[in-house]
mmCIF file of C-alpha atoms in Angstrom:
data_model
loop_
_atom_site.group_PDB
_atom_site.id
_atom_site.type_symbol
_atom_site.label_atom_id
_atom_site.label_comp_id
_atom_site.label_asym_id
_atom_site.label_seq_id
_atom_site.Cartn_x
_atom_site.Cartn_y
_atom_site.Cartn_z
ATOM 1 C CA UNK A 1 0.000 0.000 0.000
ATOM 2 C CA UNK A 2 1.370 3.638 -0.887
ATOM 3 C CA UNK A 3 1.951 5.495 2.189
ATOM 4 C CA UNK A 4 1.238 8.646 0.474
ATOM 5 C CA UNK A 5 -2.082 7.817 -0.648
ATOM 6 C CA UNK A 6 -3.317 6.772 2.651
ATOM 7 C CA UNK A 7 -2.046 10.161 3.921
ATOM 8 C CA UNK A 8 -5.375 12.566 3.840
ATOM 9 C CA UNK A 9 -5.336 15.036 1.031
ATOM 10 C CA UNK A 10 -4.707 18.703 1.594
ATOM 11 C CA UNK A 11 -7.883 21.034 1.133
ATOM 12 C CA UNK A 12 -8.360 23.219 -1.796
ATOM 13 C CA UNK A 13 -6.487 27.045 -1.557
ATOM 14 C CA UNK A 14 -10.334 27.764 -2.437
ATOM 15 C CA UNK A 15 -12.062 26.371 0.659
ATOM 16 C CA UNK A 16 -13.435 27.974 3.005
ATOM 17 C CA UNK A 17 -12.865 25.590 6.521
ATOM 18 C CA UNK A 18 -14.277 27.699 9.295
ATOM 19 C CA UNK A 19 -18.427 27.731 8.589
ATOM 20 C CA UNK A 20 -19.258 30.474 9.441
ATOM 21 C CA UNK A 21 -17.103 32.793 6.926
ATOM 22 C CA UNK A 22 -18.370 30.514 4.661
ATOM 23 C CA UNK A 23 -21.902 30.997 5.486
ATOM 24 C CA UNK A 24 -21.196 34.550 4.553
ATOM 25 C CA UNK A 25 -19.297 34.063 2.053
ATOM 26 C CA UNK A 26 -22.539 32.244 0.399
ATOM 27 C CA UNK A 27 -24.712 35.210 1.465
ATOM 28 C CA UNK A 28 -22.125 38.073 -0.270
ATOM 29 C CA UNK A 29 -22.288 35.492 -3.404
ATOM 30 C CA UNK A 30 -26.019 36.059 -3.134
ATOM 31 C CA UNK A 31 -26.014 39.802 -2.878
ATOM 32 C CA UNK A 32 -23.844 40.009 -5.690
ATOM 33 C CA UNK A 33 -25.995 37.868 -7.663
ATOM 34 C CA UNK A 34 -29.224 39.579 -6.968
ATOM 35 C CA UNK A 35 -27.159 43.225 -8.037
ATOM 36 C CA UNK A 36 -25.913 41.421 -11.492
ATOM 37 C CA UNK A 37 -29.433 40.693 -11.959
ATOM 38 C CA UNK A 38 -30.861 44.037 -11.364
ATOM 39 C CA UNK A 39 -28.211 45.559 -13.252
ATOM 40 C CA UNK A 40 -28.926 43.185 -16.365
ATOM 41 C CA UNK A 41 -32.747 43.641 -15.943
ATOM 42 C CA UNK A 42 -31.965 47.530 -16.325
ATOM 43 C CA UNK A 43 -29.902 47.049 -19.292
ATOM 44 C CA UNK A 44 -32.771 44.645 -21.146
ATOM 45 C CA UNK A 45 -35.768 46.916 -19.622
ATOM 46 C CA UNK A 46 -36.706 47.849 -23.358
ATOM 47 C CA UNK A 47 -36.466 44.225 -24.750
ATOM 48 C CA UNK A 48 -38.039 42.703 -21.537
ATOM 49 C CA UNK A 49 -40.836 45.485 -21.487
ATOM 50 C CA UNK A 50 -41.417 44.485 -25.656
ATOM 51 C CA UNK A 51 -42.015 41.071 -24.549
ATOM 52 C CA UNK A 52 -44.466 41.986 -22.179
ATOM 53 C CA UNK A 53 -46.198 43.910 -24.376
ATOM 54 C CA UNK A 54 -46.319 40.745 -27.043
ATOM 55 C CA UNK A 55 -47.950 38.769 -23.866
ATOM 56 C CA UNK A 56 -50.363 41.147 -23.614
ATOM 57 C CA UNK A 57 -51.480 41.706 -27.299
ATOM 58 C CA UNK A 58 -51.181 37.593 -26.926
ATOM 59 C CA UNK A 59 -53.883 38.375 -24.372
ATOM 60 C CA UNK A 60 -55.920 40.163 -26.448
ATOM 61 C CA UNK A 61 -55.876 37.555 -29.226
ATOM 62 C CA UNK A 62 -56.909 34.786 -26.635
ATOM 63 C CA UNK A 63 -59.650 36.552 -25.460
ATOM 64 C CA UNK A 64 -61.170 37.222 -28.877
ATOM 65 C CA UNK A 65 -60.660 33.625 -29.800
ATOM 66 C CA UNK A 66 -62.385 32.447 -26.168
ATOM 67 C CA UNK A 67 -65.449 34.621 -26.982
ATOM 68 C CA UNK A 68 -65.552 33.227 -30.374
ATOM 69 C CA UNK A 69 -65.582 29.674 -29.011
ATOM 70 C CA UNK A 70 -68.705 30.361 -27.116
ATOM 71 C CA UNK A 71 -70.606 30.594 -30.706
ATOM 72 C CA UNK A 72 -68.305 28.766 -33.051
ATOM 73 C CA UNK A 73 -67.397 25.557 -32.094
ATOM 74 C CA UNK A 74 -64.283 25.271 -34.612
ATOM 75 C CA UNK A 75 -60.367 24.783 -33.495
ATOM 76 C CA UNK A 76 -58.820 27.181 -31.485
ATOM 77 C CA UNK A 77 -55.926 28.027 -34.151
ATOM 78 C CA UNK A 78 -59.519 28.933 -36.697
ATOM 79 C CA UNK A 79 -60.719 31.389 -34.100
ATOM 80 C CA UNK A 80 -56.859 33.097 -33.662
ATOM 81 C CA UNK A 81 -56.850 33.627 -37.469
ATOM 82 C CA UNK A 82 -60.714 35.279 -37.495
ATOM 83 C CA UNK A 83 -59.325 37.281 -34.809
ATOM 84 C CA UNK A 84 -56.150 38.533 -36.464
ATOM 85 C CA UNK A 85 -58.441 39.181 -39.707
ATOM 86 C CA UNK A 86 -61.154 41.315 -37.933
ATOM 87 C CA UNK A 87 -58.050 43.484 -36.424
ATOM 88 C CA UNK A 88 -56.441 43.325 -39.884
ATOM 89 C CA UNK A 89 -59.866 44.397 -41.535
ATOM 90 C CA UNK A 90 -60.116 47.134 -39.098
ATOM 91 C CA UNK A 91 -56.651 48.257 -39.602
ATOM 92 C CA UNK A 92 -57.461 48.230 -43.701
ATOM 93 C CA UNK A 93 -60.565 50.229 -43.173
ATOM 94 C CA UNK A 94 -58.748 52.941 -41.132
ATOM 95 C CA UNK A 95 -56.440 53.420 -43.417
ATOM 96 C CA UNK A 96 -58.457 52.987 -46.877
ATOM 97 C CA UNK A 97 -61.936 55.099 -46.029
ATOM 98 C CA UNK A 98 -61.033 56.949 -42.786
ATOM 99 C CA UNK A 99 -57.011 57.509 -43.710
ATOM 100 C CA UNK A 100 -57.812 60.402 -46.062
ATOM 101 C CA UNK A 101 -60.570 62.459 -44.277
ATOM 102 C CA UNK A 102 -57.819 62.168 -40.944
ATOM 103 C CA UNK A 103 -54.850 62.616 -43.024
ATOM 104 C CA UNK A 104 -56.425 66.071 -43.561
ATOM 105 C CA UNK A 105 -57.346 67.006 -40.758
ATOM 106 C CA UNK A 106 -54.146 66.270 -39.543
ATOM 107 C CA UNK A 107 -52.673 68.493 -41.865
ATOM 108 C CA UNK A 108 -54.708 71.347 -40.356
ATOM 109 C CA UNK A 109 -53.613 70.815 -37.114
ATOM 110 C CA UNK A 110 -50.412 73.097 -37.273
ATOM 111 C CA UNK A 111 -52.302 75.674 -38.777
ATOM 112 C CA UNK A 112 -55.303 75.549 -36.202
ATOM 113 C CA UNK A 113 -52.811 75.644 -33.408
ATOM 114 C CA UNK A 114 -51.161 78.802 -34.846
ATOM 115 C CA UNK A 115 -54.556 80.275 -35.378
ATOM 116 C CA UNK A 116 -55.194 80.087 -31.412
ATOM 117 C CA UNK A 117 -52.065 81.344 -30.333
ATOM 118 C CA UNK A 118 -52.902 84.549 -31.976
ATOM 119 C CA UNK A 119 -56.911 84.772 -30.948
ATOM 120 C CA UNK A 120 -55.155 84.507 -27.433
ATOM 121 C CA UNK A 121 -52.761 87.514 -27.591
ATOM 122 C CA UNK A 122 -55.509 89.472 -29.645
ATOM 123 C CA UNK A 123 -57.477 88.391 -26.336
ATOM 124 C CA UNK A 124 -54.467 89.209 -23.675
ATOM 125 C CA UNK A 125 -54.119 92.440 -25.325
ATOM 126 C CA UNK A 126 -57.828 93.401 -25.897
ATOM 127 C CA UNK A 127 -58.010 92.801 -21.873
ATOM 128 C CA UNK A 128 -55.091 95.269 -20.916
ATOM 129 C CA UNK A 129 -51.986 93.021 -21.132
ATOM 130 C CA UNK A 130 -49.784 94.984 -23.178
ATOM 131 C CA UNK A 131 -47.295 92.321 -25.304
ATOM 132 C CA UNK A 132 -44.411 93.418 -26.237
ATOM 133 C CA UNK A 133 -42.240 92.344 -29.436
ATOM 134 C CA UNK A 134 -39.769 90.472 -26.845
ATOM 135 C CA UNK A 135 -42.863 88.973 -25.386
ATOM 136 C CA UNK A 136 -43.749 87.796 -28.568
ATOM 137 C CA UNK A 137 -40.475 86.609 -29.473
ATOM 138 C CA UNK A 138 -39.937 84.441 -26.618
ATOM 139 C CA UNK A 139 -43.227 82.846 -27.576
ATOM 140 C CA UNK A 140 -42.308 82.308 -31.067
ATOM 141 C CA UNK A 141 -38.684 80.894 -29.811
ATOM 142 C CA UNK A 142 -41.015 78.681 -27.066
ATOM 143 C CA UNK A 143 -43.302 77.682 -29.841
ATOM 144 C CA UNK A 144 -40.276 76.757 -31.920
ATOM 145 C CA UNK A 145 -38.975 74.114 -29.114
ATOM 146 C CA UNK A 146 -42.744 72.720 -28.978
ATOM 147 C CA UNK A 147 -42.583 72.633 -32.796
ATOM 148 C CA UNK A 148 -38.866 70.598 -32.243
ATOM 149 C CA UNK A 149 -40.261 68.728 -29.592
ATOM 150 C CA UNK A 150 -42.693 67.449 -31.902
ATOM 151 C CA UNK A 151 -40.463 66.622 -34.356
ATOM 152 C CA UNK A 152 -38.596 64.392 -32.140
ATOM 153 C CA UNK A 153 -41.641 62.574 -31.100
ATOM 154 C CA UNK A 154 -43.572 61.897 -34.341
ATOM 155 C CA UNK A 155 -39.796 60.730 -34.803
ATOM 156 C CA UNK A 156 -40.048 58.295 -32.198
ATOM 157 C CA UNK A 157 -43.440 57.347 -33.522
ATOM 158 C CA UNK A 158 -42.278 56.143 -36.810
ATOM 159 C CA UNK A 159 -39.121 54.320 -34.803
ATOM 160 C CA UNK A 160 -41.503 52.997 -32.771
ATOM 161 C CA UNK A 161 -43.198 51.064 -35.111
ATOM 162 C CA UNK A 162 -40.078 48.291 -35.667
ATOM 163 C CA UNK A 163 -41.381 47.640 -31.641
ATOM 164 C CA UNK A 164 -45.072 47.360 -32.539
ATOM 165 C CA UNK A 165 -44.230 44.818 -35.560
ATOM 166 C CA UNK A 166 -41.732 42.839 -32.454
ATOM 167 C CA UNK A 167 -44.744 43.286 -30.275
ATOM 168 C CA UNK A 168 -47.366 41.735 -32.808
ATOM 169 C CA UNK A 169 -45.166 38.885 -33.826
ATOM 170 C CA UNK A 170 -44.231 38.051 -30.343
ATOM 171 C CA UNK A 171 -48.162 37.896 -29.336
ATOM 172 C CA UNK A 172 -49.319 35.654 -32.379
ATOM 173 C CA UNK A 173 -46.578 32.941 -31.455
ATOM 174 C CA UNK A 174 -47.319 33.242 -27.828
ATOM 175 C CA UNK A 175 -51.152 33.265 -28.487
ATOM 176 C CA UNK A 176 -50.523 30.238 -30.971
ATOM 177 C CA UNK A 177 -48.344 27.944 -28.463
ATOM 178 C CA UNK A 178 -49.003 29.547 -24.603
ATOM 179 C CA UNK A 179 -48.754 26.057 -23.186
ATOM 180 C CA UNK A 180 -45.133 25.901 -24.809
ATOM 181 C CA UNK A 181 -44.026 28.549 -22.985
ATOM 182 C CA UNK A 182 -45.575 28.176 -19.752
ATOM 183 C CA UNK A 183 -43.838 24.604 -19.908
ATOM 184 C CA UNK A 184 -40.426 25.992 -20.937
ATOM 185 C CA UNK A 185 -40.050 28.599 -17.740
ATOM 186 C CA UNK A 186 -41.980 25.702 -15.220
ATOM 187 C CA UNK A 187 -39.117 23.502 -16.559
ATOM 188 C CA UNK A 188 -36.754 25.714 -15.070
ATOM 189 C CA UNK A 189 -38.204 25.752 -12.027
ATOM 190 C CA UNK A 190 -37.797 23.536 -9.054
ATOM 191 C CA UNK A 191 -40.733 20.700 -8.682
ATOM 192 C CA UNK A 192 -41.970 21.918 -5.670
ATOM 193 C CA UNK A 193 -42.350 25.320 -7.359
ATOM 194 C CA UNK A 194 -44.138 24.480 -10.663
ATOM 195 C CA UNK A 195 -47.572 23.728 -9.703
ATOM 196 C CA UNK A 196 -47.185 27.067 -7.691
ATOM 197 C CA UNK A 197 -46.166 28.987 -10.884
ATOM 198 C CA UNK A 198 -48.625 27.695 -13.512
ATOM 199 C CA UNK A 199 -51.143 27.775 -11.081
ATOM 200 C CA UNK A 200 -50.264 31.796 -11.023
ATOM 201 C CA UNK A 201 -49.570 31.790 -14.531
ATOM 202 C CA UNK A 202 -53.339 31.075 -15.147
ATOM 203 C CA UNK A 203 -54.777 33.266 -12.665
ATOM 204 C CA UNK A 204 -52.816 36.271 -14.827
ATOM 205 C CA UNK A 205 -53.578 35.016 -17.979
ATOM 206 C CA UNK A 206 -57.379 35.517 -16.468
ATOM 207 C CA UNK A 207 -56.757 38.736 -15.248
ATOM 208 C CA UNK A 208 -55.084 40.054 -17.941
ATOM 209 C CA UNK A 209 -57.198 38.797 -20.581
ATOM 210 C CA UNK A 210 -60.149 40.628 -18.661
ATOM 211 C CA UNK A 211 -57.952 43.719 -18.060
ATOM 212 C CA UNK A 212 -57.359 43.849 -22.005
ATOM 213 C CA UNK A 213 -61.384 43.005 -22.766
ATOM 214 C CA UNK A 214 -62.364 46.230 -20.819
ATOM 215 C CA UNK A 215 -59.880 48.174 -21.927
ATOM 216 C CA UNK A 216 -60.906 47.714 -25.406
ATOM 217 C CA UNK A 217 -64.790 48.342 -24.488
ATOM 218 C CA UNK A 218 -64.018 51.658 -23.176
ATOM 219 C CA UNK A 219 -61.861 52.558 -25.911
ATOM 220 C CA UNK A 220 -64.462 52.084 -28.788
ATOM 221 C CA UNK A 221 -66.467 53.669 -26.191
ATOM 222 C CA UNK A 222 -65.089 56.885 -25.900
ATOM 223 C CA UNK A 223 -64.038 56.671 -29.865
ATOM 224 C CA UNK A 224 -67.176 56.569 -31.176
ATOM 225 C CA UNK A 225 -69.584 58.540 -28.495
ATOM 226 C CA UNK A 226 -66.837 61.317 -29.061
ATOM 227 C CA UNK A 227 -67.169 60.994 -33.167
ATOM 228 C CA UNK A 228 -70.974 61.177 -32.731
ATOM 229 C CA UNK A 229 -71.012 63.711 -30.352
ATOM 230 C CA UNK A 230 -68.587 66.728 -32.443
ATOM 231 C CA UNK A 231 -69.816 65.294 -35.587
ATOM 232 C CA UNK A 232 -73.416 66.214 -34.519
ATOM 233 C CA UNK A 233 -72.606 69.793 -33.765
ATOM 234 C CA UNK A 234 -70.185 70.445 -36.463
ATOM 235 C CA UNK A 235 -66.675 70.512 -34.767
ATOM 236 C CA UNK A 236 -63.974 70.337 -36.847
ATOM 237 C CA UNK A 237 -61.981 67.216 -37.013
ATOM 238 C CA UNK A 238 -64.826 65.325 -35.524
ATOM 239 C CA UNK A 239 -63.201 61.498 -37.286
ATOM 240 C CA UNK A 240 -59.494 63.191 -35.831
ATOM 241 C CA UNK A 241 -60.589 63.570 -32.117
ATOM 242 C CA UNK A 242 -63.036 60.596 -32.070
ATOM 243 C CA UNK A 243 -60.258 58.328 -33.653
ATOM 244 C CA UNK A 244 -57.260 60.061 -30.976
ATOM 245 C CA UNK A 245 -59.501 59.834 -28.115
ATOM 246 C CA UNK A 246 -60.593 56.059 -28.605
ATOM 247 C CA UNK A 247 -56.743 55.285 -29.052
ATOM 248 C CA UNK A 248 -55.551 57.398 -25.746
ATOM 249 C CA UNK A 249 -57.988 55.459 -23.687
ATOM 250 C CA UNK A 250 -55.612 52.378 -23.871
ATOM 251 C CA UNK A 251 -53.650 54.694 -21.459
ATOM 252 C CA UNK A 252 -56.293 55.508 -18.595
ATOM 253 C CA UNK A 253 -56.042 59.094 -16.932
ATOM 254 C CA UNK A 254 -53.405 60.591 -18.811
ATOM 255 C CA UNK A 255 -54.967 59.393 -22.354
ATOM 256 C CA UNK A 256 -57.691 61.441 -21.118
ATOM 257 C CA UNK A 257 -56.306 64.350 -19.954
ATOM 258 C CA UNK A 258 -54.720 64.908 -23.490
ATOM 259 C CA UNK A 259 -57.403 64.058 -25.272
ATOM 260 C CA UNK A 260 -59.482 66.547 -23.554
ATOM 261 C CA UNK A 261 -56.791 68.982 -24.003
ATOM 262 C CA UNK A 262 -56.933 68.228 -28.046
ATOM 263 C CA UNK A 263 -60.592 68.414 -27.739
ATOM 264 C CA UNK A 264 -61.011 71.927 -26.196
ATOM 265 C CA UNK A 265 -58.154 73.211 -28.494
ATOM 266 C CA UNK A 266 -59.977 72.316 -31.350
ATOM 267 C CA UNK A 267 -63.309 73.695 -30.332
ATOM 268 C CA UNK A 268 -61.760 76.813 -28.999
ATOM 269 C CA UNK A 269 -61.864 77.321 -33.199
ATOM 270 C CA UNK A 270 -65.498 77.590 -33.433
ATOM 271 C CA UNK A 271 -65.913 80.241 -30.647
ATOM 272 C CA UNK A 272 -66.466 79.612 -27.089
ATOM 273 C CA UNK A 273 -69.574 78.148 -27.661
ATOM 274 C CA UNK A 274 -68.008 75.158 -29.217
ATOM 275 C CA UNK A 275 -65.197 75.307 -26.968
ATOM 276 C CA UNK A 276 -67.959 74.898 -24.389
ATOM 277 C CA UNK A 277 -69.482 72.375 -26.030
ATOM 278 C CA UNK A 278 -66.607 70.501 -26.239
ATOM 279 C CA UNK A 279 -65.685 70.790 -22.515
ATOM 280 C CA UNK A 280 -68.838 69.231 -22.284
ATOM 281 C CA UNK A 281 -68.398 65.974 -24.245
ATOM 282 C CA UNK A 282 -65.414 65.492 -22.365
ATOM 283 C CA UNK A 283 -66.918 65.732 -18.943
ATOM 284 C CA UNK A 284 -69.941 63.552 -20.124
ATOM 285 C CA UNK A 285 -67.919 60.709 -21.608
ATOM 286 C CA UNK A 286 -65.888 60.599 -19.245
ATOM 287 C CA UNK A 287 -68.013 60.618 -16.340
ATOM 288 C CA UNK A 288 -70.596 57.613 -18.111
ATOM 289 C CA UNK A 289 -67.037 55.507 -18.547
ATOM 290 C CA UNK A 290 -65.628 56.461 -15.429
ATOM 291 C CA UNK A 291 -68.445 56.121 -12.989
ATOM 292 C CA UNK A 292 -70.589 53.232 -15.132
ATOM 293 C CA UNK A 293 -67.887 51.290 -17.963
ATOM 294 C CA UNK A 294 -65.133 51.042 -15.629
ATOM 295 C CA UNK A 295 -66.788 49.985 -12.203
ATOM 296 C CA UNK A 296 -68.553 47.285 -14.112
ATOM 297 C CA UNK A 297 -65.765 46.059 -15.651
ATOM 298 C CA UNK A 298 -63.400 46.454 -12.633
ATOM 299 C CA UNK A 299 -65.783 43.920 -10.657
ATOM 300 C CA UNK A 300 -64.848 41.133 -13.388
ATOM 301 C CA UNK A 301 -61.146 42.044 -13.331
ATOM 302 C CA UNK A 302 -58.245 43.632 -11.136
ATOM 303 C CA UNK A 303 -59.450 46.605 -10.197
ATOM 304 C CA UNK A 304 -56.501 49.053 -9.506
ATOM 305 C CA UNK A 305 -56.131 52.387 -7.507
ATOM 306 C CA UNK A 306 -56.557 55.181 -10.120
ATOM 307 C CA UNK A 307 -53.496 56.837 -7.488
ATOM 308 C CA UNK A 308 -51.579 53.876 -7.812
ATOM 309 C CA UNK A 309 -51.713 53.574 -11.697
ATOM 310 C CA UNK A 310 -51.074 57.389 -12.180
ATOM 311 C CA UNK A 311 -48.066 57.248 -10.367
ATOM 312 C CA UNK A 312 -46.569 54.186 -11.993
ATOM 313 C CA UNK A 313 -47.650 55.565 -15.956
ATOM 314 C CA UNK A 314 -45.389 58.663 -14.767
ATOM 315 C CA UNK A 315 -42.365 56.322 -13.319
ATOM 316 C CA UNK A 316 -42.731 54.402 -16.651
ATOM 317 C CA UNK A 317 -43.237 56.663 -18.778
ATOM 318 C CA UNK A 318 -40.276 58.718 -17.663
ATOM 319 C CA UNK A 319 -38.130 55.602 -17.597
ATOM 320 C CA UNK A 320 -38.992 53.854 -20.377
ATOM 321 C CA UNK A 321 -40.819 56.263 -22.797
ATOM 322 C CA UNK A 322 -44.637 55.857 -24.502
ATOM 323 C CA UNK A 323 -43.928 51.776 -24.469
ATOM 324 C CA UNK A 324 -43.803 52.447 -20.486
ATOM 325 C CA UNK A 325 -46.570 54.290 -20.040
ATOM 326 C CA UNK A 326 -49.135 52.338 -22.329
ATOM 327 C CA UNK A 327 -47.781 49.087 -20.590
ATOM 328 C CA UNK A 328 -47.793 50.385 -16.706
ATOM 329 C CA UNK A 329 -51.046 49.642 -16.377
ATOM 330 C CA UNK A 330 -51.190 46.208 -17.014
ATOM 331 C CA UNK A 331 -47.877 45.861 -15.313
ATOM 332 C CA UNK A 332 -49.105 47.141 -12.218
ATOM 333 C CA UNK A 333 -52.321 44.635 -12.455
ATOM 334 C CA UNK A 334 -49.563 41.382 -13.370
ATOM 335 C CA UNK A 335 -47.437 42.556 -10.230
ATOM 336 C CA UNK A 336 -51.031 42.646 -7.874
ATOM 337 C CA UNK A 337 -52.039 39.066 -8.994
ATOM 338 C CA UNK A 338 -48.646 37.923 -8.023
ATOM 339 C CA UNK A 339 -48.818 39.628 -4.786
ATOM 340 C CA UNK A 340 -52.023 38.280 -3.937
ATOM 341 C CA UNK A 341 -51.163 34.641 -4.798
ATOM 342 C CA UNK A 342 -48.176 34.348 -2.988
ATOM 343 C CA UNK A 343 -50.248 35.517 0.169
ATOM 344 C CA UNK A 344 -53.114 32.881 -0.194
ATOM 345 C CA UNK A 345 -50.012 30.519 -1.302
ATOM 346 C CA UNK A 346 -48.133 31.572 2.502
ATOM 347 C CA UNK A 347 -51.914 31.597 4.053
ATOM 348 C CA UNK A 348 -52.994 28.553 3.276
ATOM 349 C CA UNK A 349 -49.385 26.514 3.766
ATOM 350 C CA UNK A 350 -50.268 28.015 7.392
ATOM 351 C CA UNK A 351 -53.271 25.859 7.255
ATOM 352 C CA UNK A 352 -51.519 23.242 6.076
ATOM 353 C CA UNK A 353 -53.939 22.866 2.939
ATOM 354 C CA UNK A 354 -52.818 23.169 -0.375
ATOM 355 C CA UNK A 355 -53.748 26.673 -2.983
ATOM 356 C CA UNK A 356 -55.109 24.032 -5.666
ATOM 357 C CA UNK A 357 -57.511 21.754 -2.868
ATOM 358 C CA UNK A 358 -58.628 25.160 -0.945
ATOM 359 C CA UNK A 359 -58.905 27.601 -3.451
ATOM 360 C CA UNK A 360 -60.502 25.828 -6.454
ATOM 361 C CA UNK A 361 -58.335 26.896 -8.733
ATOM 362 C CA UNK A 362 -58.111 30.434 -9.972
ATOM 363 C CA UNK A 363 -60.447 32.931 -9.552
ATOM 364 C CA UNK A 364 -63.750 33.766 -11.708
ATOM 365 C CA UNK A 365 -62.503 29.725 -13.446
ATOM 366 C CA UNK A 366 -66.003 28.479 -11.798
ATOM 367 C CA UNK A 367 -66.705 28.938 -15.614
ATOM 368 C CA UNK A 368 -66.032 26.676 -18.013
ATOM 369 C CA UNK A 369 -65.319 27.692 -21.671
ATOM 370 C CA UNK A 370 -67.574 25.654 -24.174
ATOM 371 C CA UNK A 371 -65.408 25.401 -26.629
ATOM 372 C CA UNK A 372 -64.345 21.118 -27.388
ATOM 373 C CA UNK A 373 -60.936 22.574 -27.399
ATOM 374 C CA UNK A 374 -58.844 23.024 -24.369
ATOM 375 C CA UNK A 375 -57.772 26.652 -23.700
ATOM 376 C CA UNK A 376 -54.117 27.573 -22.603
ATOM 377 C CA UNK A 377 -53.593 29.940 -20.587
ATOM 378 C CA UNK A 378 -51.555 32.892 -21.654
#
């Protein structure tokens, strides 16, 4: 027998003997772990928050294909291509009927803001403010940076639409394949942890699909009461303001806000009767969808502190730009779910019961969809 072999071998220069420095040596590792994270989740925020926004047009697909299941008993990958058609048709008839009559408009917008800049100075004079001509040369140099401003955002806007076609793609496959997915990031997860996380990956796919639903009721909504309404008393860029305030409503309070904004700049045009009148379509429809649309459909979803959704559109939006804020909102619902079922998770573990056994599965799933085919989640 070799004597050196029976010897014991030396420990590794890398081990750490004494337990307790290397029971923090194990917690530091941690630490630093969690920061590298958080660092590389700052770096990604745009392609992470791009993804999010394909699960939630994914969202929107689903739910149009689960409502069509209720009256067409046909495969689920039918009712995702009706779906995508009707948006596609909608998108075609924008563009082909309604595209010129807005285009125009549009084009009359510069010239209809210019226009009320000067009624207002005629006015600020007429009432004893005397403007001088470096008065009115800091507002031309102001109006000049709005005018820049601009620019840079309908510059944005046109970038911005390489992330809408990521965002669409990304929805269709997830809407296609959600069980894929769901599998692929359970797969990664410890066993005793999977159950946990599809169970929660359902109950968001249900709240988010309802989130989306309402969201889109009050934004045709708005969109066409608003239409109706300036169309009926003659207010210029009636299709404009109906089509702008139906598309701001995906963002709730601040989508308003500037939409009413548009809305009483445009009347101001007409005199102050219209401007009046204006101020009062505003007020109305948003009062009916405020106080009527949206309590009704907050009792089928998550129904979020207007407070709490304000401030995060402004974090977002300052953060992360108009992808942010559009995409704060169901953020903020996503992160509430979560919340929530990790404290019935930790309440009923105190029980000693299990979430799937106590809870019945996820909430508002007493109802079955009649569809023959079985409905991921997304």
């Amino acid at each position: 027998m070799d004597v050196d072999s029976a010897q014991p071998q030396s420990q590794s220069p890398t081990t750490i003997a004494d337990p307790r420095l290397r029971f923090e040596a194990h917690r530091a590792a941690v630490w630093a772990l969690v920061v590298v994270l958080v660092g590389l989740a700052i770096y990604l925020s745009q392609a992470l928050l791009v993804i999010f926004g394909g699960m939630v047009f994914a969202a929107i697909i689903d739910g149009g294909a689960r409502l069509l299941g209720r009256i067409m008993p046909v495969g689920r990958g039918i009712r995702i291509g009706i779906v995508l058609l009707l948006g596609l048709a909608f998108v075609a008839w924008v563009v082909i009927f309604a595209g010129t009559q807005i285009a125009d408009q549009a084009a009359k917008f510069p010239a209809l803001i210019e226009e009320q800049v000067l009624r207002a100075i005629a006015w600020l004079n007429q009432q004893g403010f005397a403007i001088n001509s470096e008065s009115i040369s800091g507002l031309v140099q102001q109006s000049a940076g709005g005018v820049g401003q601009l620019t840079r955002a309908v510059g944005g806007i046109i970038g911005g639409f390489t992330t809408l076609f990521l965002i669409l793609i990304i929805g269709i496959y997830i809407a296609l394949e959600p069980r894929l997915y769901e599998r692929g990031v359970a797969w990664m997860l410890p066993d005793s942890s999977r159950d946990s996380f599809l169970e929660l990956a359902d109950k968001m796919a249900f709240a988010l699909r309802r989130l989306m639903f309402g969201r889109l009721v009050g934004m045709v909504f708005e969109g066409v009461i608003t239409w109706a309404a300036l169309a009926l008393y003659g207010v210029p860029m009636a299709a404009l303001l109906g089509l702008l305030t139906g598309l701001l409503a995906f963002i709730p309070n601040l989508g308003a806000l500037v939409a009413g904004l548009l809305m009483v700049l445009v009347g101001f045009s007409g005199g102050t009767d219209m401007a009046l009148y204006c101020v009062g379509v505003y007020l109305v429809v948003q009062t009916f969808d405020g106080y009527i649309v949206v309590p009704l459909i907050a009792k089928k979803t998550v129904d979020l502190a207007p407070a709490l959704v304000l401030g995060m559109q402004l974090i977002f939006g300052i953060l992360f730009g108009i992808i942010g804020l559009a995409l704060a909102d169901p953020l903020v619902a996503m992160i509430k779910v979560m919340l929530e079922h990790r404290s019935e998770t930790a309440e009923h573990e105190l029980e000693g019961e299990s979430p799937q056994t106590a809870g019945g599965g996820p909430a508002g799933r007493q109802t079955p969809d009649p569809s023959p085919v079985p409905e991921p989640a997304t």
